[in-house]
Tab-separated table of C-alpha atoms in Angstrom:
chain	number	residue	atom	x	y	z
A	58	MET	CA	-10.286	-16.794	-27.004
A	59	SER	CA	-7.135	-15.089	-25.785
A	60	SER	CA	-4.557	-15.366	-28.537
A	61	ASN	CA	-1.485	-15.169	-26.304
A	62	ALA	CA	-2.527	-17.548	-23.517
A	63	PRO	CA	-0.157	-20.507	-23.085
A	64	ALA	CA	-1.500	-23.975	-22.401
A	65	GLY	CA	0.649	-24.295	-19.312
A	66	ALA	CA	2.773	-22.318	-16.889
A	67	ASP	CA	4.888	-22.905	-13.824
A	68	ILE	CA	3.413	-19.861	-12.066
A	69	VAL	CA	0.244	-17.859	-12.755
A	70	ILE	CA	0.078	-14.465	-11.050
A	71	ILE	CA	-3.422	-13.014	-10.792
A	72	GLY	CA	-3.236	-9.215	-10.769
A	73	GLY	CA	-0.715	-6.899	-12.398
A	74	GLY	CA	-0.628	-3.975	-9.961
A	75	VAL	CA	2.464	-3.167	-7.945
A	76	ILE	CA	2.223	-6.357	-5.835
A	77	GLY	CA	1.690	-8.728	-8.759
A	78	SER	CA	4.372	-6.969	-10.802
A	79	ALA	CA	6.820	-7.216	-7.882
A	80	CYS	CA	6.093	-10.948	-7.555
A	81	ALA	CA	6.712	-11.350	-11.292
A	82	TYR	CA	9.960	-9.397	-11.134
A	83	TYR	CA	11.482	-11.350	-8.255
A	84	LEU	CA	10.387	-14.720	-9.631
A	85	ALA	CA	11.866	-13.888	-13.029
A	86	THR	CA	15.164	-12.587	-11.692
A	87	MET	CA	15.771	-15.527	-9.348
A	88	GLY	CA	16.392	-17.601	-12.460
A	89	ALA	CA	14.337	-20.626	-11.476
A	90	PHE	CA	11.929	-20.624	-14.426
A	91	PRO	CA	12.431	-20.589	-18.208
A	92	PRO	CA	11.123	-17.586	-20.175
A	93	GLY	CA	7.366	-17.678	-20.635
A	94	ARG	CA	6.707	-20.038	-17.738
A	95	VAL	CA	5.759	-17.261	-15.311
A	96	VAL	CA	2.490	-15.729	-16.516
A	97	LEU	CA	0.908	-12.551	-15.181
A	98	VAL	CA	-2.828	-12.109	-15.808
A	99	GLU	CA	-4.275	-8.590	-15.536
A	100	ARG	CA	-7.818	-7.691	-16.546
A	101	ASP	CA	-7.084	-3.991	-17.233
A	102	MET	CA	-3.727	-3.305	-18.826
A	103	THR	CA	-4.454	0.439	-18.833
A	104	PHE	CA	-4.289	0.304	-15.006
A	105	ALA	CA	-6.475	3.424	-14.974
A	106	SER	CA	-8.636	2.294	-12.071
A	107	CYS	CA	-6.248	-0.033	-10.268
A	108	THR	CA	-5.396	0.516	-6.627
A	109	THR	CA	-1.745	1.269	-7.381
A	110	ALA	CA	-2.545	4.063	-9.836
A	111	ARG	CA	-4.812	5.758	-7.286
A	112	SER	CA	-2.443	5.482	-4.347
A	113	VAL	CA	-0.614	8.471	-2.840
A	114	GLY	CA	2.559	6.373	-2.743
A	115	GLY	CA	3.631	6.747	0.882
A	116	ILE	CA	6.719	5.066	2.330
A	117	ARG	CA	7.051	5.112	6.104
A	118	GLN	CA	8.683	3.112	8.848
A	119	GLN	CA	6.315	4.338	11.534
A	120	PHE	CA	4.426	1.116	12.239
A	121	SER	CA	3.903	-0.849	15.438
A	122	THR	CA	4.531	-4.279	13.874
A	123	PRO	CA	8.199	-5.169	13.242
A	124	GLU	CA	7.358	-6.992	10.010
A	125	ASN	CA	5.647	-3.899	8.603
A	126	ILE	CA	8.681	-1.787	9.443
A	127	ALA	CA	11.023	-4.278	7.787
A	128	MET	CA	8.862	-4.501	4.664
A	129	SER	CA	8.831	-0.741	4.175
A	130	GLN	CA	12.571	-0.654	4.751
A	131	ALA	CA	12.981	-3.168	1.920
A	132	THR	CA	11.126	-0.923	-0.515
A	133	LEU	CA	13.091	2.082	0.758
A	134	ALA	CA	16.351	0.229	0.058
A	135	LEU	CA	15.141	-0.618	-3.443
A	136	VAL	CA	14.091	2.983	-4.131
A	137	ARG	CA	17.509	4.194	-3.061
A	138	ALA	CA	19.185	1.652	-5.345
A	139	LEU	CA	16.896	2.050	-8.368
A	140	LYS	CA	19.538	2.975	-10.910
A	141	GLN	CA	21.759	0.121	-9.802
A	142	THR	CA	18.821	-2.325	-9.896
A	143	PHE	CA	16.872	-1.231	-12.963
A	144	GLY	CA	19.293	0.902	-14.985
A	145	ALA	CA	20.311	4.498	-15.533
A	146	ASP	CA	16.827	5.857	-16.304
A	147	ALA	CA	15.079	4.313	-13.289
A	148	GLU	CA	13.249	6.971	-11.293
A	149	VAL	CA	10.143	7.003	-9.093
A	150	GLY	CA	10.192	10.585	-7.826
A	151	PHE	CA	11.031	9.794	-4.213
A	152	ARG	CA	10.330	12.821	-2.005
A	153	GLU	CA	12.061	12.128	1.319
A	154	GLN	CA	10.120	14.693	3.341
A	155	GLY	CA	9.089	12.443	6.208
A	156	TYR	CA	5.946	11.518	8.077
A	157	LEU	CA	4.749	13.499	11.083
A	158	ILE	CA	2.264	11.584	13.229
A	159	LEU	CA	0.523	13.538	15.979
A	160	ALA	CA	-1.037	12.103	19.129
A	161	SER	CA	-3.376	13.480	21.755
A	162	GLU	CA	-2.829	12.837	25.437
A	163	THR	CA	-4.846	9.634	25.056
A	164	GLY	CA	-2.630	8.303	22.279
A	165	ALA	CA	0.748	9.564	23.489
A	166	GLY	CA	1.668	6.347	25.290
A	167	ILE	CA	0.958	4.236	22.220
A	168	LEU	CA	2.999	6.624	20.074
A	169	GLN	CA	5.951	6.357	22.468
A	170	ARG	CA	5.821	2.558	22.433
A	171	ASN	CA	5.565	2.535	18.638
A	172	VAL	CA	8.602	4.782	18.301
A	173	ALA	CA	10.604	2.517	20.612
A	174	ILE	CA	9.844	-0.412	18.287
A	175	GLN	CA	10.717	1.659	15.216
A	176	ARG	CA	14.013	2.849	16.659
A	177	SER	CA	14.973	-0.693	17.648
A	178	ALA	CA	14.485	-1.581	13.963
A	179	GLY	CA	16.832	1.212	12.906
A	180	ALA	CA	14.248	3.836	11.905
A	181	ASP	CA	15.341	7.471	12.182
A	182	VAL	CA	12.289	8.655	14.142
A	183	VAL	CA	12.267	11.347	16.823
A	184	LEU	CA	9.660	12.260	19.422
A	185	LEU	CA	8.727	15.948	19.646
A	186	ASP	CA	6.724	17.677	22.361
A	187	PRO	CA	4.427	20.614	21.476
A	188	VAL	CA	7.186	23.200	21.967
A	189	ALA	CA	9.573	21.301	19.698
A	190	LEU	CA	6.816	20.738	17.156
A	191	ALA	CA	6.044	24.460	16.993
A	192	GLN	CA	9.728	25.289	16.561
A	193	ARG	CA	10.284	22.742	13.802
A	194	PHE	CA	6.948	23.226	12.016
A	195	PRO	CA	5.848	26.835	12.651
A	196	TRP	CA	2.768	26.424	10.425
A	197	LEU	CA	1.411	23.730	12.775
A	198	ALA	CA	-1.153	24.420	15.499
A	199	THR	CA	-0.423	22.179	18.470
A	200	ASP	CA	-3.770	22.499	20.285
A	201	GLY	CA	-4.760	19.093	21.623
A	202	VAL	CA	-1.407	17.550	20.668
A	203	ALA	CA	0.646	15.919	23.410
A	204	LEU	CA	3.367	14.388	21.257
A	205	GLY	CA	4.471	13.942	17.673
A	206	SER	CA	6.746	11.423	15.969
A	207	PHE	CA	8.725	12.555	12.936
A	208	GLY	CA	10.619	10.361	10.489
A	209	GLN	CA	13.662	12.496	9.747
A	210	THR	CA	14.994	10.250	6.988
A	211	GLY	CA	13.751	7.186	5.127
A	212	GLU	CA	10.151	8.347	4.850
A	213	GLY	CA	8.183	10.212	2.205
A	214	TRP	CA	6.400	9.263	-0.995
A	215	VAL	CA	7.000	7.987	-4.517
A	216	ASP	CA	5.114	7.904	-7.799
A	217	PRO	CA	3.386	4.513	-7.443
A	218	VAL	CA	2.761	4.041	-11.177
A	219	SER	CA	6.457	4.518	-11.921
A	220	LEU	CA	7.395	1.872	-9.350
A	221	MET	CA	4.795	-0.563	-10.721
A	222	THR	CA	5.998	0.078	-14.274
A	223	LEU	CA	9.617	-0.576	-13.340
A	224	PHE	CA	8.719	-3.917	-11.783
A	225	ARG	CA	6.501	-4.920	-14.707
A	226	SER	CA	8.928	-3.828	-17.443
A	227	ALA	CA	11.857	-5.586	-15.794
A	228	ALA	CA	9.768	-8.735	-15.321
A	229	ARG	CA	8.748	-8.785	-18.987
A	230	ALA	CA	12.349	-8.202	-20.061
A	231	ALA	CA	13.304	-11.219	-17.937
A	232	GLY	CA	10.766	-13.440	-19.696
A	233	VAL	CA	7.469	-13.054	-17.826
A	234	ALA	CA	4.459	-13.427	-20.127
A	235	THR	CA	1.476	-11.101	-19.669
A	236	ILE	CA	-2.159	-11.727	-20.529
A	237	ASN	CA	-4.880	-9.091	-20.656
A	238	ASP	CA	-7.808	-11.085	-19.293
A	239	SER	CA	-9.676	-11.986	-16.130
A	240	ILE	CA	-9.714	-15.198	-14.116
A	241	VAL	CA	-13.125	-16.870	-13.905
A	242	GLY	CA	-12.187	-20.288	-12.580
A	243	ILE	CA	-9.568	-22.026	-10.423
A	244	GLU	CA	-9.616	-25.821	-10.615
A	245	HIS	CA	-8.103	-27.870	-7.823
A	246	SER	CA	-8.211	-31.353	-6.336
A	247	LEU	CA	-6.402	-33.298	-3.633
A	248	GLY	CA	-4.954	-30.122	-2.131
A	249	HIS	CA	-3.426	-28.873	-5.364
A	250	VAL	CA	-4.404	-26.181	-7.881
A	251	GLY	CA	-4.244	-27.699	-11.345
A	252	SER	CA	-5.346	-24.907	-13.667
A	253	VAL	CA	-7.007	-21.528	-14.040
A	254	THR	CA	-9.631	-20.502	-16.577
A	255	LEU	CA	-9.557	-17.119	-18.286
A	256	GLY	CA	-12.560	-14.984	-19.125
A	257	ARG	CA	-12.151	-15.678	-22.844
A	258	GLY	CA	-12.283	-19.401	-22.154
A	259	ASN	CA	-8.638	-20.478	-22.217
A	260	ARG	CA	-7.475	-22.917	-19.594
A	261	ILE	CA	-3.904	-22.686	-18.270
A	262	GLU	CA	-2.467	-25.637	-16.399
A	263	CYS	CA	-0.115	-24.385	-13.713
A	264	GLY	CA	2.276	-25.400	-10.979
A	265	ALA	CA	1.260	-22.602	-8.606
A	266	VAL	CA	-1.077	-19.610	-8.407
A	267	ILE	CA	-0.367	-16.279	-6.718
A	268	ASN	CA	-3.376	-14.218	-5.709
A	269	ALA	CA	-2.260	-10.592	-6.140
A	270	ALA	CA	-5.680	-9.324	-7.164
A	271	GLY	CA	-5.835	-6.314	-4.840
A	272	PRO	CA	-9.404	-5.373	-3.868
A	273	ALA	CA	-10.706	-8.375	-5.858
A	274	ALA	CA	-8.559	-10.811	-3.860
A	275	GLY	CA	-11.454	-12.110	-1.771
A	276	ALA	CA	-13.452	-12.891	-4.908
A	277	VAL	CA	-10.458	-14.600	-6.533
A	278	ALA	CA	-9.869	-16.740	-3.430
A	279	ALA	CA	-13.550	-17.728	-3.484
A	280	LEU	CA	-13.005	-19.219	-6.967
A	281	ALA	CA	-10.810	-21.787	-5.211
A	282	GLY	CA	-13.291	-22.257	-2.370
A	283	ILE	CA	-11.168	-20.195	0.039
A	284	VAL	CA	-12.552	-17.620	2.449
A	285	LEU	CA	-10.281	-14.570	2.463
A	286	PRO	CA	-11.445	-11.521	4.461
A	287	VAL	CA	-10.288	-8.970	1.865
A	288	GLU	CA	-12.725	-6.603	0.227
A	289	PRO	CA	-12.679	-3.247	-1.566
A	290	ARG	CA	-13.020	-0.138	0.603
A	291	LYS	CA	-13.417	3.194	-1.140
A	292	ARG	CA	-11.118	6.051	-0.147
A	293	PHE	CA	-11.081	9.676	-1.330
A	294	VAL	CA	-8.102	11.931	-2.013
A	295	TYR	CA	-8.714	15.666	-2.309
A	296	VAL	CA	-6.393	18.052	-4.165
A	297	LEU	CA	-6.145	21.453	-2.481
A	298	ASP	CA	-4.925	24.826	-3.668
A	299	CYS	CA	-3.718	26.904	-0.719
A	300	ARG	CA	-2.197	30.097	-2.072
A	301	ASP	CA	-1.026	31.311	1.346
A	302	ALA	CA	0.906	28.153	2.207
A	303	THR	CA	4.524	28.839	3.083
A	304	ASP	CA	7.536	27.303	1.390
A	305	ALA	CA	8.175	25.426	4.636
A	306	MET	CA	4.773	23.727	4.338
A	307	ARG	CA	5.447	22.820	0.714
A	308	GLN	CA	8.682	21.163	1.802
A	309	GLY	CA	7.045	19.582	4.833
A	310	PRO	CA	6.092	16.031	5.760
A	311	LEU	CA	2.956	13.997	5.334
A	312	THR	CA	1.169	15.016	8.507
A	313	VAL	CA	-1.374	12.869	10.334
A	314	ASP	CA	-3.728	14.562	12.783
A	315	PRO	CA	-4.911	12.649	15.895
A	316	SER	CA	-8.339	12.555	14.210
A	317	GLY	CA	-6.903	10.522	11.311
A	318	VAL	CA	-7.034	13.382	8.807
A	319	TRP	CA	-3.812	13.533	6.797
A	320	PHE	CA	-2.291	15.950	4.317
A	321	ARG	CA	0.929	16.354	2.359
A	322	PRO	CA	2.354	18.677	-0.288
A	323	GLU	CA	2.170	17.759	-3.967
A	324	GLY	CA	4.007	20.336	-6.037
A	325	ARG	CA	2.205	23.648	-5.589
A	326	PHE	CA	-0.859	21.824	-4.262
A	327	PHE	CA	-1.657	19.610	-1.275
A	328	LEU	CA	-3.319	16.202	-1.019
A	329	ALA	CA	-5.589	15.370	1.903
A	330	GLY	CA	-7.936	12.665	3.085
A	331	LYS	CA	-9.181	10.541	5.939
A	332	SER	CA	-10.136	6.919	6.402
A	333	PRO	CA	-13.795	6.996	7.436
A	334	GLU	CA	-15.163	5.437	10.566
A	335	GLU	CA	-16.843	2.077	10.083
A	336	ALA	CA	-20.294	3.653	10.146
A	337	GLU	CA	-19.184	6.195	7.507
A	338	GLU	CA	-17.843	3.703	4.955
A	339	PRO	CA	-18.919	4.851	1.472
A	340	VAL	CA	-20.660	2.569	-0.974
A	341	CYS	CA	-18.162	0.902	-3.298
A	342	GLY	CA	-19.719	2.328	-6.429
A	343	ALA	CA	-18.207	4.117	-9.396
A	344	LEU	CA	-14.807	5.625	-8.728
A	345	ASP	CA	-15.824	8.930	-10.306
A	346	ASP	CA	-18.515	9.336	-7.617
A	347	ILE	CA	-16.692	11.591	-5.131
A	348	ASP	CA	-18.158	12.502	-1.753
A	349	HIS	CA	-17.390	16.213	-1.399
A	350	ASP	CA	-19.648	16.460	1.632
A	351	PHE	CA	-17.243	14.143	3.446
A	352	PHE	CA	-14.470	16.664	2.836
A	353	GLU	CA	-16.581	19.554	4.077
A	354	SER	CA	-17.727	17.794	7.242
A	355	ALA	CA	-14.917	15.409	8.226
A	356	VAL	CA	-11.698	16.650	6.613
A	357	TRP	CA	-11.614	20.427	6.148
A	358	PRO	CA	-12.514	21.457	9.741
A	359	ARG	CA	-9.664	19.340	11.110
A	360	LEU	CA	-7.242	20.568	8.449
A	361	ALA	CA	-7.973	24.195	9.292
A	362	ALA	CA	-7.659	23.530	13.014
A	363	ARG	CA	-4.281	21.824	12.584
A	364	ALA	CA	-2.821	24.219	9.990
A	365	PRO	CA	-4.711	27.540	10.146
A	366	VAL	CA	-3.555	28.507	6.653
A	367	PHE	CA	-5.945	25.827	5.366
A	368	GLU	CA	-8.899	27.978	6.393
A	369	ALA	CA	-8.634	29.486	2.895
A	370	ILE	CA	-8.366	26.662	0.380
A	371	LYS	CA	-9.955	25.529	-2.847
A	372	VAL	CA	-10.560	21.908	-3.802
A	373	THR	CA	-9.294	21.784	-7.379
A	374	ASN	CA	-9.623	18.055	-7.957
A	375	ALA	CA	-10.364	14.772	-6.207
A	376	TRP	CA	-10.214	11.091	-6.922
A	377	ALA	CA	-11.226	7.798	-5.366
A	378	GLY	CA	-9.540	4.438	-5.184
A	379	TYR	CA	-9.993	1.132	-3.426
A	380	TYR	CA	-8.022	-0.263	-0.517
A	381	ASP	CA	-7.621	-4.059	-0.588
A	382	TYR	CA	-8.944	-4.004	2.946
A	383	ASN	CA	-8.295	-6.937	5.294
A	384	THR	CA	-11.322	-6.869	7.574
A	385	LEU	CA	-9.604	-9.124	10.113
A	386	ASP	CA	-6.722	-6.826	11.080
A	387	GLN	CA	-5.725	-4.510	8.186
A	388	ASN	CA	-2.445	-6.381	7.775
A	389	ALA	CA	-1.242	-8.266	4.724
A	390	VAL	CA	-1.881	-11.964	4.185
A	391	ILE	CA	1.261	-13.468	2.661
A	392	GLY	CA	2.213	-17.082	1.966
A	393	PRO	CA	0.625	-20.386	0.979
A	394	HIS	CA	-2.776	-21.710	1.911
A	395	PRO	CA	-2.356	-24.386	4.609
A	396	THR	CA	-4.174	-27.128	2.677
A	397	LEU	CA	-4.085	-25.840	-0.918
A	398	ALA	CA	-0.334	-25.556	-0.760
A	399	ASN	CA	0.366	-24.189	-4.258
A	400	PHE	CA	-2.094	-21.299	-3.837
A	401	TYR	CA	-0.217	-18.251	-2.532
A	402	PHE	CA	-1.592	-15.060	-1.004
A	403	ALA	CA	-0.182	-11.559	-1.478
A	404	ASN	CA	-3.263	-9.700	-0.325
A	405	GLY	CA	-4.951	-7.384	2.145
A	406	PHE	CA	-2.324	-4.632	2.382
A	407	SER	CA	-5.038	-2.154	3.410
A	408	GLY	CA	-3.345	0.920	1.980
A	409	HIS	CA	0.270	-0.201	2.507
A	410	GLY	CA	0.785	-2.062	-0.775
A	411	VAL	CA	3.131	0.326	-2.565
A	412	GLN	CA	5.510	0.631	0.376
A	413	GLN	CA	5.460	-3.123	1.023
A	414	SER	CA	5.595	-4.257	-2.604
A	415	ALA	CA	9.296	-5.066	-2.842
A	416	ALA	CA	9.291	-7.151	0.332
A	417	ALA	CA	6.039	-8.919	-0.559
A	418	GLY	CA	7.157	-9.807	-4.071
A	419	ARG	CA	10.534	-11.026	-2.854
A	420	ALA	CA	8.933	-13.047	-0.049
A	421	ILE	CA	6.554	-14.878	-2.379
A	422	ALA	CA	9.401	-15.629	-4.761
A	423	GLU	CA	11.529	-16.965	-1.896
A	424	LEU	CA	8.738	-19.251	-0.742
A	425	ILE	CA	8.220	-20.660	-4.231
A	426	VAL	CA	11.864	-20.932	-5.288
A	427	HIS	CA	13.557	-21.766	-1.980
A	428	GLY	CA	10.688	-23.180	0.074
A	429	GLY	CA	11.067	-20.609	2.842
A	430	TYR	CA	11.801	-16.998	3.692
A	431	ARG	CA	15.382	-15.870	3.092
A	432	SER	CA	15.151	-12.117	3.787
A	433	ILE	CA	12.263	-11.149	6.107
A	434	ASP	CA	10.421	-13.764	8.144
A	435	LEU	CA	6.768	-13.066	7.407
A	436	THR	CA	5.411	-16.220	9.019
A	437	ARG	CA	3.081	-14.209	11.261
A	438	PHE	CA	1.424	-12.757	8.141
A	439	GLY	CA	0.432	-16.218	6.949
A	440	TYR	CA	-3.111	-17.427	6.305
A	441	GLY	CA	-3.067	-19.438	9.524
A	442	ARG	CA	-4.114	-16.436	11.587
A	443	VAL	CA	-7.086	-15.955	9.240
A	444	ALA	CA	-8.118	-19.585	9.663
A	445	ARG	CA	-7.817	-19.211	13.446
A	446	ALA	CA	-9.530	-15.802	13.460
A	447	GLU	CA	-6.580	-14.426	15.427
A	448	PRO	CA	-5.854	-10.873	14.256
A	449	LEU	CA	-2.332	-9.477	14.205
A	450	ILE	CA	-3.098	-5.883	15.126
A	451	GLU	CA	-1.200	-2.955	13.609
A	452	LEU	CA	-1.683	0.103	15.825
A	453	ASN	CA	-0.531	2.668	13.279
A	454	VAL	CA	-2.968	2.442	10.366
A	455	ILE	CA	-3.640	5.600	8.355
């Protein structure tokens, strides 16, 4: 039996990664619940294999969906106000070096339309033709590139574990209780969740449940009899040593090739990867099982073609992590279930969780405390589109 499990709670949050921790933080700081009545359940308090810990921590405003832009802007605002929000020692290593997204002739029109949406939302994004790209990024080969979009400010990357830890520590300081256990049962009747059951056997009666279980979100929803199209998808990140890389490259942006291959600097090294095509999806086995052949065949040739200095590189390390992949449309599912009204979703971020964490956590807290959105209207991200099988397509998925 779990020794620290309460008999009851106002809110049970399932999953303690960056999304669950953000939900806990905003619920605790809105002052609506007494200490100990918001409970966060996490099965692995080391967080060694969680999605957040294996993220590359990107923050970008270059999306095609206004809600996605607004959500990333919320996390950007938080990152820029960390010391004011969390105290003098708050730091997440924000590297504001931008995103550079390249398009072929085929994709240039979509890129232009995306940038128009981003600019209308206040994003500092510029369009660059091949001549301008070569002038601004002399290490870049522009063969096959018709256009590039560059986030001059407000884009880059953070240390995702530091951000998660800030949320979690602040939530605990504000009275959130944490339990190191799994959820094995969700009991409900008459359109209302009544309790959850922990792996060690404890039963917690609750007023509401938040599913923030990351790649396990589909399985958690199934415990309540809910179909949620979120599943784990394995992704690889390769660490590269490129001794001949210039200082300009090391201070450069996260660059996305038209093929989907991406790379960015990380200290004296570089990180690189690519989301596989559907037919290439790797088996979701052990995370220490790294597909180096995928790098050799699908990543390295495109890296070397886009930045010729990458012809001479050494893979010094690699890791794998899981996306909480929404198979419907790769967009988040946020809000209550339409008939099980006290079951809330914060799921399916499909690789965007870190940069959308602040907005997602705040949105869930607003729904629970105020009964509606107060900051960003995320109605279109609700479960209704899942029930109707009507995808909300994001055109700029990396």
